[in-house]
XYZ file of C-alpha atoms in Angstrom:
684
model
C 0.000 0.000 0.000
C 1.366 3.431 -0.909
C 2.523 5.769 1.861
C 0.628 9.039 2.297
C 2.471 12.221 1.263
C 3.989 14.454 3.916
C 2.452 17.696 2.656
C -0.884 18.458 4.349
C -2.833 19.386 1.203
C -1.406 16.470 -0.784
C -2.138 14.125 2.116
C -5.769 15.299 2.223
C -6.112 14.771 -1.523
C -4.527 11.309 -1.190
C -6.979 10.359 1.576
C -9.979 11.489 -0.513
C -8.796 9.563 -3.560
C -8.261 6.464 -1.413
C -11.786 6.831 -0.024
C -13.201 7.250 -3.530
C -11.388 4.151 -4.736
C -12.693 2.117 -1.811
C -16.272 3.316 -2.286
C -16.480 2.504 -5.985
C -16.668 4.474 -9.212
C -17.481 8.170 -9.003
C -19.946 9.990 -11.240
C -17.497 10.785 -14.035
C -15.886 7.346 -13.780
C -19.317 5.904 -14.526
C -19.537 8.122 -17.638
C -15.865 7.647 -18.557
C -16.694 5.236 -21.361
C -18.809 7.862 -23.105
C -16.879 10.440 -25.162
C -17.596 14.090 -24.446
C -19.773 15.386 -27.316
C -18.596 18.243 -29.470
C -20.435 21.573 -29.585
C -22.546 20.618 -32.660
C -23.469 17.373 -30.897
C -24.716 19.296 -27.851
C -26.734 21.950 -29.683
C -28.681 19.810 -32.138
C -31.808 20.407 -34.174
C -33.808 18.082 -31.948
C -32.606 19.755 -28.741
C -33.555 23.149 -30.172
C -37.016 21.874 -31.165
C -37.679 20.366 -27.722
C -36.376 23.532 -26.045
C -38.638 25.832 -28.048
C -41.749 23.740 -27.326
C -41.066 23.495 -23.590
C -39.951 27.130 -23.426
C -43.283 28.341 -24.787
C -45.289 25.999 -22.539
C -43.469 26.939 -19.331
C -43.525 30.628 -20.293
C -47.327 30.477 -20.376
C -47.392 28.836 -16.925
C -44.854 31.308 -15.528
C -46.686 34.336 -16.937
C -49.995 33.123 -15.568
C -48.458 32.754 -12.123
C -46.803 36.171 -12.452
C -50.133 37.858 -13.203
C -52.145 36.079 -10.516
C -49.720 35.439 -7.687
C -46.332 37.106 -8.438
C -44.842 33.754 -7.466
C -42.597 31.733 -9.726
C -41.493 28.279 -8.544
C -38.031 26.919 -9.306
C -38.349 25.773 -12.939
C -34.969 24.124 -13.594
C -35.957 20.697 -12.269
C -39.390 20.555 -13.948
C -37.743 21.701 -17.182
C -35.077 18.996 -16.931
C -37.643 16.300 -16.171
C -40.005 17.398 -18.947
C -37.166 17.623 -21.461
C -36.017 14.108 -20.524
C -39.435 12.520 -21.064
C -40.182 14.581 -24.179
C -36.810 13.590 -25.655
C -37.517 9.907 -24.962
C -40.920 10.263 -26.615
C -39.200 11.937 -29.595
C -36.776 9.019 -30.011
C -39.522 6.388 -29.698
C -41.761 8.225 -32.174
C -39.032 8.401 -34.805
C -38.015 4.794 -34.159
C -41.628 3.816 -34.743
C -41.507 5.660 -38.059
C -38.408 3.711 -39.081
C -35.943 6.563 -38.434
C -33.152 5.367 -36.140
C -32.239 7.849 -33.406
C -29.631 7.779 -30.679
C -30.875 8.655 -27.160
C -30.477 12.224 -25.989
C -27.243 12.778 -24.077
C -27.018 14.462 -20.696
C -25.315 17.392 -22.403
C -28.305 17.822 -24.721
C -30.612 17.680 -21.714
C -28.540 20.323 -19.921
C -28.743 22.554 -23.010
C -32.522 22.089 -23.253
C -33.011 22.800 -19.544
C -30.922 25.977 -19.806
C -32.850 27.175 -22.865
C -36.248 26.525 -21.277
C -35.485 28.142 -17.918
C -33.876 31.244 -19.424
C -36.915 31.671 -21.666
C -39.521 31.206 -18.924
C -37.674 33.314 -16.335
C -38.280 36.432 -18.460
C -41.855 36.301 -17.164
C -40.441 37.199 -13.749
C -37.306 39.225 -14.509
C -39.301 41.347 -16.969
C -41.458 42.537 -14.074
C -44.740 41.953 -15.925
C -46.846 41.240 -12.846
C -45.135 43.845 -10.686
C -43.123 46.723 -12.189
C -44.724 46.899 -15.650
C -48.329 46.769 -14.464
C -47.483 49.132 -11.615
C -46.866 51.772 -14.294
C -50.329 51.301 -15.804
C -53.482 53.288 -15.141
C -55.249 50.213 -13.705
C -52.845 50.267 -10.739
C -53.239 54.006 -10.164
C -55.737 55.334 -7.642
C -57.903 58.120 -8.969
C -57.074 61.408 -7.338
C -53.980 60.076 -5.615
C -50.494 61.585 -5.909
C -48.491 60.644 -8.965
C -51.367 58.916 -10.755
C -51.539 60.984 -13.921
C -49.390 62.490 -16.641
C -45.823 61.254 -16.834
C -46.297 58.964 -13.839
C -48.462 56.577 -15.884
C -47.231 54.389 -18.767
C -49.534 51.803 -20.322
C -47.880 48.515 -21.427
C -47.216 48.242 -25.163
C -45.890 45.119 -26.886
C -43.302 46.853 -29.044
C -41.921 48.907 -26.194
C -41.802 45.870 -23.889
C -39.891 43.766 -26.425
C -37.321 46.480 -27.043
C -36.953 47.162 -23.328
C -36.425 43.463 -22.565
C -33.767 43.076 -25.248
C -31.890 46.041 -23.776
C -32.056 44.859 -20.152
C -32.019 41.046 -20.270
C -28.462 40.599 -21.552
C -26.715 43.082 -19.270
C -26.056 40.520 -16.545
C -24.526 38.080 -19.038
C -21.744 40.491 -19.987
C -21.338 41.772 -16.411
C -20.297 38.458 -14.790
C -18.820 36.592 -17.746
C -15.197 37.444 -16.829
C -15.634 35.899 -13.349
C -16.938 32.459 -14.389
C -13.717 30.471 -13.862
C -12.925 32.244 -10.624
C -16.341 31.572 -9.058
C -16.875 28.049 -10.405
C -13.340 26.617 -10.137
C -11.039 28.708 -7.967
C -13.565 29.620 -5.265
C -15.504 26.414 -5.991
C -18.794 28.006 -4.927
C -21.441 25.287 -4.612
C -24.395 27.086 -6.308
C -26.726 24.593 -4.561
C -29.640 24.752 -7.018
C -27.316 24.435 -10.017
C -25.604 21.506 -8.313
C -28.942 19.803 -7.612
C -30.002 20.293 -11.241
C -26.729 18.777 -12.478
C -27.043 15.800 -10.173
C -30.601 15.273 -11.356
C -29.490 15.321 -15.005
C -26.575 12.977 -14.299
C -28.879 10.589 -12.455
C -31.501 10.226 -15.179
C -28.772 9.655 -17.784
C -26.692 7.167 -15.796
C -25.402 4.288 -17.971
C -26.785 0.884 -17.039
C -24.619 -1.496 -15.080
C -23.031 0.888 -12.553
C -24.084 -0.360 -9.124
C -23.199 2.774 -7.191
C -24.832 5.080 -9.720
C -27.974 2.955 -9.743
C -28.090 3.147 -5.966
C -27.768 6.940 -6.071
C -30.517 7.223 -8.687
C -32.801 5.072 -6.532
C -32.063 7.191 -3.449
C -32.711 10.428 -5.320
C -36.056 9.353 -6.765
C -37.240 7.958 -3.431
C -36.355 11.253 -1.745
C -37.950 13.195 -4.602
C -41.194 11.265 -4.220
C -41.181 11.778 -0.475
C -40.661 15.538 -0.890
C -43.569 15.786 -3.354
C -45.864 13.838 -1.016
C -44.772 16.012 1.920
C -45.504 19.224 -0.014
C -48.980 18.072 -1.063
C -49.762 16.674 2.385
C -48.932 20.016 3.994
C -51.266 21.758 1.538
C -54.315 20.004 3.032
C -53.777 21.847 6.341
C -53.432 25.361 4.906
C -57.102 26.309 4.801
C -56.625 29.880 6.017
C -54.159 32.583 6.971
C -51.338 31.391 9.257
C -52.573 27.823 8.901
C -50.529 24.697 8.298
C -47.119 23.329 9.146
C -45.383 26.214 7.391
C -45.391 28.171 10.652
C -44.379 25.432 13.095
C -43.211 27.222 16.291
C -40.089 25.172 16.891
C -38.732 27.733 19.400
C -42.094 28.643 20.943
C -44.870 31.079 20.061
C -43.002 34.171 21.294
C -40.057 33.501 18.996
C -42.450 32.612 16.175
C -43.916 36.134 16.286
C -40.469 37.419 15.268
C -40.225 34.877 12.437
C -38.249 32.153 14.227
C -40.232 29.091 13.173
C -39.745 26.060 10.937
C -41.743 25.895 7.693
C -40.823 22.320 6.643
C -39.260 23.552 3.391
C -37.518 20.583 1.779
C -35.549 23.001 -0.414
C -33.964 24.660 2.618
C -33.115 21.287 4.152
C -31.562 20.155 0.874
C -29.493 23.338 0.657
C -28.336 22.647 4.210
C -27.059 19.252 3.067
C -24.923 20.963 0.407
C -23.791 24.099 2.278
C -20.585 24.317 4.326
C -21.113 24.431 8.075
C -19.564 27.900 8.373
C -22.023 29.327 5.834
C -24.981 27.801 7.683
C -23.799 29.013 11.086
C -23.121 32.480 9.665
C -26.636 32.722 8.211
C -28.175 31.676 11.509
C -26.026 34.209 13.356
C -27.099 36.907 10.904
C -30.768 36.078 11.517
C -30.327 36.301 15.276
C -28.459 39.611 14.946
C -31.069 41.145 12.623
C -34.423 39.645 13.581
C -33.680 38.772 17.190
C -31.631 41.779 18.361
C -31.531 44.760 15.980
C -35.136 44.904 14.740
C -36.809 44.248 18.136
C -34.760 47.117 19.579
C -35.579 49.454 16.671
C -39.277 48.581 17.035
C -39.179 50.218 20.455
C -38.182 53.464 18.682
C -41.252 53.562 16.431
C -42.476 57.110 16.128
C -39.085 58.461 17.138
C -36.645 56.970 14.640
C -39.193 56.285 11.908
C -42.879 57.134 11.305
C -45.554 54.795 12.544
C -47.471 52.447 10.296
C -45.582 52.704 6.966
C -43.149 49.821 7.327
C -40.147 52.094 7.701
C -38.425 49.544 9.895
C -37.635 47.467 6.800
C -35.358 50.269 5.577
C -32.943 49.481 8.396
C -32.396 45.853 7.441
C -32.334 46.707 3.708
C -29.669 49.388 4.043
C -27.601 47.459 6.585
C -27.781 44.260 4.558
C -26.892 45.975 1.290
C -23.932 47.722 2.928
C -22.552 44.364 4.093
C -23.135 42.734 0.702
C -21.369 45.591 -1.076
C -18.430 45.494 1.343
C -17.833 41.772 0.854
C -18.584 41.769 -2.875
C -16.404 44.792 -3.586
C -13.523 43.261 -1.619
C -13.677 39.935 -3.481
C -14.010 41.659 -6.847
C -10.902 43.734 -6.154
C -9.044 40.617 -4.989
C -9.845 38.814 -8.232
C -8.780 41.789 -10.332
C -5.516 42.180 -8.406
C -4.715 38.469 -8.695
C -5.302 38.587 -12.426
C -3.102 41.651 -12.913
C -0.360 40.101 -10.799
C -0.498 36.840 -12.747
C -0.383 38.646 -16.083
C 2.629 40.626 -14.887
C 4.367 37.464 -13.682
C 3.765 35.717 -16.987
C 5.039 38.709 -18.933
C 8.256 38.867 -16.913
C 8.864 35.122 -17.028
C 8.129 35.011 -20.792
C 6.180 31.809 -20.643
C 5.442 30.166 -23.934
C 1.892 29.294 -22.949
C -0.858 31.809 -23.513
C -2.103 33.562 -20.407
C -5.574 32.754 -19.164
C -8.102 35.378 -20.134
C -10.442 34.575 -17.250
C -10.273 36.719 -14.122
C -8.791 34.936 -11.145
C -8.485 31.580 -12.891
C -4.728 31.209 -12.565
C -4.679 30.812 -8.789
C -7.328 28.128 -8.606
C -6.698 25.324 -6.105
C -5.532 22.034 -7.592
C -8.311 19.691 -8.670
C -8.071 16.766 -6.253
C -10.407 13.997 -7.385
C -10.828 12.334 -10.743
C -14.163 14.100 -11.210
C -12.614 17.515 -10.455
C -9.774 16.982 -12.897
C -12.036 15.787 -15.688
C -14.601 18.537 -15.185
C -11.986 21.275 -14.993
C -10.388 19.976 -18.197
C -13.661 20.172 -20.115
C -14.731 23.477 -18.556
C -11.428 25.237 -19.290
C -11.147 23.801 -22.793
C -13.617 26.367 -24.126
C -12.505 29.818 -23.072
C -14.039 33.160 -23.875
C -11.890 36.212 -24.469
C -12.847 38.382 -21.498
C -12.181 41.747 -23.166
C -14.914 40.731 -25.619
C -17.369 40.577 -22.706
C -16.222 44.009 -21.539
C -16.616 45.445 -25.051
C -20.056 43.852 -25.320
C -21.143 45.380 -22.025
C -19.891 48.830 -23.018
C -21.608 48.611 -26.411
C -24.924 47.460 -24.911
C -24.693 50.198 -22.287
C -24.131 52.842 -24.944
C -27.123 51.627 -26.950
C -29.301 51.532 -23.824
C -28.291 55.040 -22.762
C -29.668 56.292 -26.073
C -32.617 53.918 -26.544
C -34.182 53.550 -23.084
C -34.961 57.288 -22.702
C -36.864 57.017 -25.974
C -38.918 54.112 -24.590
C -39.456 55.723 -21.176
C -38.775 59.489 -21.443
C -39.039 59.801 -17.663
C -35.593 58.163 -17.458
C -32.898 60.499 -18.763
C -29.648 59.339 -20.292
C -27.713 60.220 -17.132
C -30.036 58.014 -15.067
C -29.531 55.043 -17.383
C -25.772 55.629 -17.465
C -25.557 55.521 -13.670
C -27.694 52.366 -13.545
C -25.419 50.573 -16.011
C -22.365 51.840 -14.148
C -23.372 50.187 -10.854
C -24.941 47.045 -12.348
C -21.652 45.035 -12.545
C -20.984 45.504 -8.830
C -24.514 44.523 -7.805
C -24.536 41.623 -10.275
C -21.271 40.250 -8.906
C -22.416 40.615 -5.287
C -25.706 38.876 -5.999
C -23.989 36.079 -7.940
C -21.478 35.513 -5.157
C -24.322 35.285 -2.639
C -26.232 32.825 -4.821
C -23.114 30.706 -5.113
C -22.739 30.544 -1.339
C -26.341 30.204 -0.152
C -28.633 29.987 -3.234
C -30.409 33.127 -1.949
C -31.293 35.530 -4.768
C -31.412 39.184 -3.691
C -32.481 40.465 -7.112
C -35.912 41.672 -5.918
C -34.258 43.637 -3.101
C -31.882 45.399 -5.500
C -34.869 46.194 -7.717
C -36.807 47.767 -4.841
C -33.844 49.889 -3.818
C -33.497 51.088 -7.422
C -37.188 52.064 -7.433
C -36.734 54.193 -4.324
C -33.387 55.716 -5.334
C -34.140 56.623 -8.949
C -37.710 57.676 -8.185
C -36.438 60.100 -5.570
C -33.768 61.373 -7.981
C -36.204 62.073 -10.834
C -38.967 63.511 -8.645
C -42.744 63.403 -8.791
C -43.177 66.278 -11.221
C -40.852 64.671 -13.795
C -42.465 61.235 -13.806
C -40.460 59.717 -10.986
C -42.948 56.873 -10.469
C -42.431 55.413 -13.946
C -38.711 56.248 -13.876
C -38.212 54.396 -10.593
C -40.161 51.353 -11.774
C -38.247 51.222 -15.073
C -34.936 51.470 -13.209
C -36.137 48.661 -10.953
C -36.650 46.409 -13.978
C -33.134 47.214 -15.216
C -31.592 46.271 -11.878
C -33.834 43.231 -11.295
C -33.201 41.776 -14.728
C -29.442 42.368 -14.626
C -28.667 40.870 -11.236
C -30.997 37.855 -11.598
C -29.763 37.063 -15.112
C -26.166 37.213 -13.872
C -26.901 34.747 -11.088
C -28.826 32.455 -13.439
C -25.905 32.395 -15.876
C -23.455 31.311 -13.197
C -25.909 28.634 -12.015
C -25.975 27.457 -15.625
C -22.179 27.316 -15.769
C -22.137 25.289 -12.552
C -24.623 22.826 -14.043
C -22.540 22.619 -17.216
C -19.359 22.091 -15.186
C -20.904 19.132 -13.336
C -22.400 17.544 -16.486
C -19.351 18.000 -18.761
C -21.310 20.382 -20.959
C -19.308 22.943 -22.904
C -19.489 26.481 -21.482
C -19.958 27.660 -25.066
C -23.029 25.420 -25.407
C -24.500 26.635 -22.110
C -23.844 30.277 -22.992
C -25.382 29.952 -26.462
C -28.408 28.127 -25.032
C -28.858 30.745 -22.304
C -28.635 33.646 -24.753
C -30.942 31.976 -27.279
C -33.530 31.128 -24.618
C -33.409 34.668 -23.286
C -33.889 36.068 -26.797
C -36.931 33.847 -27.370
C -38.288 34.865 -23.969
C -37.979 38.538 -24.879
C -40.271 37.912 -27.851
C -42.715 35.298 -26.613
C -43.361 36.597 -23.083
C -44.697 40.039 -24.110
C -47.102 38.267 -26.491
C -48.240 35.870 -23.767
C -48.560 38.785 -21.348
C -50.752 40.718 -23.747
C -53.085 37.769 -24.326
C -53.390 36.787 -20.650
C -53.703 40.364 -19.445
C -56.490 40.983 -21.920
C -58.264 37.806 -20.796
C -57.938 38.534 -17.064
C -58.453 42.285 -17.034
C -61.985 42.835 -15.842
C -62.764 39.183 -16.477
C -63.841 36.398 -14.200
C -62.998 38.002 -10.893
C -59.416 36.760 -10.628
C -57.312 39.693 -9.422
C -54.675 40.743 -11.925
C -51.172 41.233 -10.530
C -52.164 41.780 -6.878
C -48.672 43.120 -6.117
C -48.718 45.779 -8.850
C -50.342 48.331 -6.544
C -47.820 47.455 -3.842
C -44.950 48.281 -6.188
C -46.656 51.463 -7.301
C -47.102 52.480 -3.689
C -43.393 51.841 -3.169
C -42.554 54.065 -6.141
C -44.839 56.839 -4.833
C -43.111 56.558 -1.464
C -39.781 57.039 -3.243
C -40.871 60.255 -4.969
C -42.519 61.698 -1.862
C -39.115 63.087 -0.742
C -39.489 61.742 2.776
C -36.318 61.647 4.839
C -34.580 58.342 5.483
C -35.280 56.714 8.849
C -33.165 58.130 11.624
C -29.726 56.527 12.112
C -30.222 54.218 9.103
C -27.206 55.620 7.253
C -25.095 55.553 10.419
C -25.900 51.887 10.968
C -25.113 51.171 7.317
C -21.676 52.798 7.612
C -20.887 50.888 10.809
C -21.901 47.526 9.352
C -20.043 48.292 6.115
C -16.832 48.883 8.071
C -17.321 45.765 10.207
C -18.087 43.599 7.164
C -15.074 44.916 5.251
C -12.771 44.325 8.229
C -14.114 40.782 8.622
C -13.567 40.011 4.922
C -10.022 41.382 4.988
C -9.154 39.462 8.146
C -10.568 36.227 6.713
C -8.494 36.621 3.544
C -5.297 37.446 5.443
C -5.879 34.553 7.845
C -6.308 32.142 4.947
C -3.101 33.412 3.314
C -1.010 33.302 6.482
C -2.540 30.228 8.080
C -3.838 32.030 11.167
C -6.215 29.951 13.299
C -8.437 32.956 14.000
C -9.785 32.689 10.450
C -11.618 29.486 11.370
C -13.853 31.360 13.784
C -14.710 34.349 11.606
C -18.187 34.259 10.028
C -18.827 34.298 6.302
C -19.701 37.930 5.592
C -22.009 37.379 2.635
C -23.950 34.687 4.526
C -24.497 37.003 7.501
C -25.631 39.797 5.164
C -28.070 37.616 3.239
C -29.848 36.731 6.480
C -30.957 40.378 6.720
C -33.090 39.952 3.567
C -34.856 36.682 4.327
C -37.103 35.605 7.190
C -35.444 33.501 9.890
C -37.346 30.409 8.768
C -34.943 30.010 5.823
C -31.702 29.881 7.861
C -33.493 27.663 10.383
C -34.429 25.173 7.646
C -30.895 25.251 6.231
C -29.473 24.741 9.734
C -31.690 21.718 10.300
C -30.358 20.248 7.051
C -26.761 20.935 8.136
C -27.377 19.362 11.555
C -28.809 16.288 9.860
C -25.781 16.140 7.560
C -23.382 16.459 10.508
C -25.048 13.629 12.436
C -25.160 11.464 9.317
C -21.436 11.932 8.733
C -20.670 11.063 12.340
C -22.728 7.870 12.199
C -21.942 6.708 8.659
C -19.240 8.741 6.925
C -19.002 6.692 3.735
C -22.767 6.392 3.368
C -23.230 10.123 3.891
C -20.583 10.952 1.297
C -22.233 8.716 -1.306
C -25.906 9.349 -0.557
C -26.053 12.960 0.636
C -25.797 14.545 -2.869
C -28.727 12.508 -4.293
C -30.733 13.039 -1.099
C -30.199 16.804 -1.284
C -31.026 16.833 -5.002
C -34.174 14.795 -4.343
C -35.332 17.176 -1.616
C -34.769 20.279 -3.757
C -36.227 18.731 -6.907
C -39.220 17.242 -5.096
C -40.030 20.523 -3.396
C -39.796 22.307 -6.764
C -42.168 19.837 -8.412
C -44.455 19.988 -5.376
C -44.592 23.789 -5.611
C -45.609 23.478 -9.279
C -48.433 21.099 -8.318
C -49.520 23.445 -5.516
C -49.519 26.321 -8.015
C -51.764 24.284 -10.306
C -54.148 23.702 -7.405
C -54.163 27.422 -6.697
C -54.890 28.299 -10.329
C -57.747 25.780 -10.353
C -59.159 27.580 -7.279
C -58.968 24.478 -5.105
C -58.931 25.294 -1.380
C -57.355 23.215 1.399
C -60.039 21.518 3.530
C -58.318 21.880 6.936
C -56.823 24.745 8.932
C -54.139 23.763 11.430
C -53.031 26.551 13.783
C -50.756 26.759 16.798
C -52.195 28.777 19.695
C -51.207 29.558 23.250
C -53.305 27.936 26.020
C -55.045 31.247 26.780
C -55.900 31.879 23.126
C -57.097 28.297 22.797
C -59.444 28.736 25.761
C -60.900 31.924 24.250
C -61.399 30.167 20.933
C -63.132 27.237 22.631
C -65.451 29.661 24.414
C -66.383 31.360 21.149
C -66.993 28.064 19.404
C -69.099 26.823 22.319
C -71.606 29.621 21.706
C -72.314 28.235 18.212
C -72.759 24.620 19.309
C-alpha cells in the first residue's frame, strides 16, 4: 500500500482519492466510457425543437403565475424532467416511423433545460406582474399623488420587447469574466445548479453501474417523499397562518419574530450541500437582525421612523446591502488584483503558454479527485476572451443610454448611465451570494433602485415610472447574472461545454424577450376585468413603493449611520478572513462568512433555520456513517430540492384551479385556545 504524502494538502487529496477508490466508481468514472460530445453534438436540431416547445409551454405557466400570484417556482428541475421525457418520446416516435435515433445525451438535456429556464424566467425578470403593471393606469388610484401624466405608462408590446432586449443581456456580460474564478477557484457550490446537475446525471446514468444505480434510486425515493410532503402540507393550509409552514419550533413568542420552521424541503436540501460555516453564519445573521436589531428598533417607532408605513424594513435593507457591497467589492478587487499580478508574472517570465483570459483563474486550487480533474479539463477547454465581454457590455450600455430614454422618457440618459455603471458591482455581489447560499437578492436590488431613482427624478418629472423602469433594469441584470453562473455550474458538473450553455442561455433569453410580451398581452387581456381573478395583486404594492420614493421623505433616523458601521465591520471581517487564509492564522476558522451574515438580513429567519436543520442532519449522518453520507447525501439533497420544486408546481396548479385546502391547522397559546373554545361553544 502506498505511503501518504507528507504535505498536508497532498495528504488530504490522497486520503480522498483512497476513499473514492474504496467506495467505488465516481460519477465521471461511470460516464468515462462515453466520449464528451462536441459543440454541434450538444446543440442539435432536436434539442432546439424540444427547447422551443417546452420554453413556450413553461412561459405560459410562468406568466400566468406572475399575473395572478407574483410567485414563480423553481423551474430548472421541472424543465429537466419534462425535457427528458419529451426527448424519450421523440426518439420512440421516430423509431416507430423507421428513423433510427440515438438517445439524448445528458449534455443535450442540460442545453434544453438551460434554454427553457432562461426563456420562462423572463416572465419574472421582466417585471410583468409587478413593475410593468405598476406603471399602468389600472394600478393608479384616482385622485392620488403621482397617478396621472408622466407617472403613468400603459404597457405596449413593441416597447416591452425592445426594453427586454436592452435589459435582459446586461447581466450576461457583467459576470462573464468571473466564471472560472467563481466556479473553479472559489468552488462556490451554487446549490440549485448543483442539484439540477445531479438530477441530469442521475436520469442519464449508464446501465450497469451499481453505485450510480443506488444513487438514482435514493434520489427518486427522496424526490417522491418531498412531493408527497408538499402536497400533504397543503391540506392543512385552509386559512391565513394555517398549516405546518409556521411550526413554532422555538415557541410562540419567537415565532412572532419569524423564528419558526416551515418544513421547506428546499432549505433542508441546501443545508445538506452548504458548508457548516455558511450555515452558522446565516443563523447568526438572523439572530443579529431579527432577534436583536429589529426588536430594539421597534421600540423606537415614532421616534426613529414614522408609525405604520413599514419604515423599519429600511434598516435591514440598508444594513444588509452595505454588508453585501463590502464583501462583494472586496472579493471583486481581490480577483482583479490576482489577475493583474499573474499577467505581470507571466510577462516577466516570458512563458510560452498563452495567459488565461479569465479573471482569477490562474490561482485556482488544484483539482483533487478524478471528477474535479475531468470537469476542470472540459470546462477550461472552451474559453471566452474576457475583453470581448467588456466590449459587449460597453456597447450594450451605450445603446441603452440612447434607446431607453426614448422608450421611457421619464428616465434620462444620465439616469440610465448611472444604472449601467453600478450594475456590474450589484450583479457580482448577488452572484457571489447565490453561489454561497442559493439566496437571490435580485428583488431587493430592484426595490432599492425604485426608491433611489424615483427620488432622484422627482414626482413632477415622472419619478414613479422612472423608478419602476430602473427597478426592472436592476432586477433583470442581477438575476440574469446569477442564473448564468448557475448554468455554468450545471454545465461544469455535467461535462457540458461552457460555449453550449452560454449559447443556449442567450438563445432562450432572446426567445423569452419575444414570446413573453405576447403571452402577457393575451393573458392580461383575458384577465383584465374578467372572471374576478385579481390581476397582478402586487402591482399596486410596487406602485405604492414608487410613490413613497418620490414623496421626498427623509430616510429613517440613524439608518445611514448603521449602514456605515456595518459596512466597516463587514469589510474588516472580509479582509481578516483573507489574510488569515493566506497566512494560516487559526483565528480565520472562527470568523463568520460575511455574505452569509448579510443575506440573512433579507430573508425571514425560517430560511436559515431550515438550512441549519439540514446541516445538523448532515453532521449527524457523517458522524454515524461517513461513507454512506458521502455517497448518498448529494442525491438526497437533489431529491429534496427537486421534489419541493415539483411539489410547488403542483400546488400552483391547485391554486390556479381555485382548489382550497379543507383543513386549517393553527398553533395557539393555552389562553388563546381557551378563548377560541369559548367562542366556538356559543355556536354549538
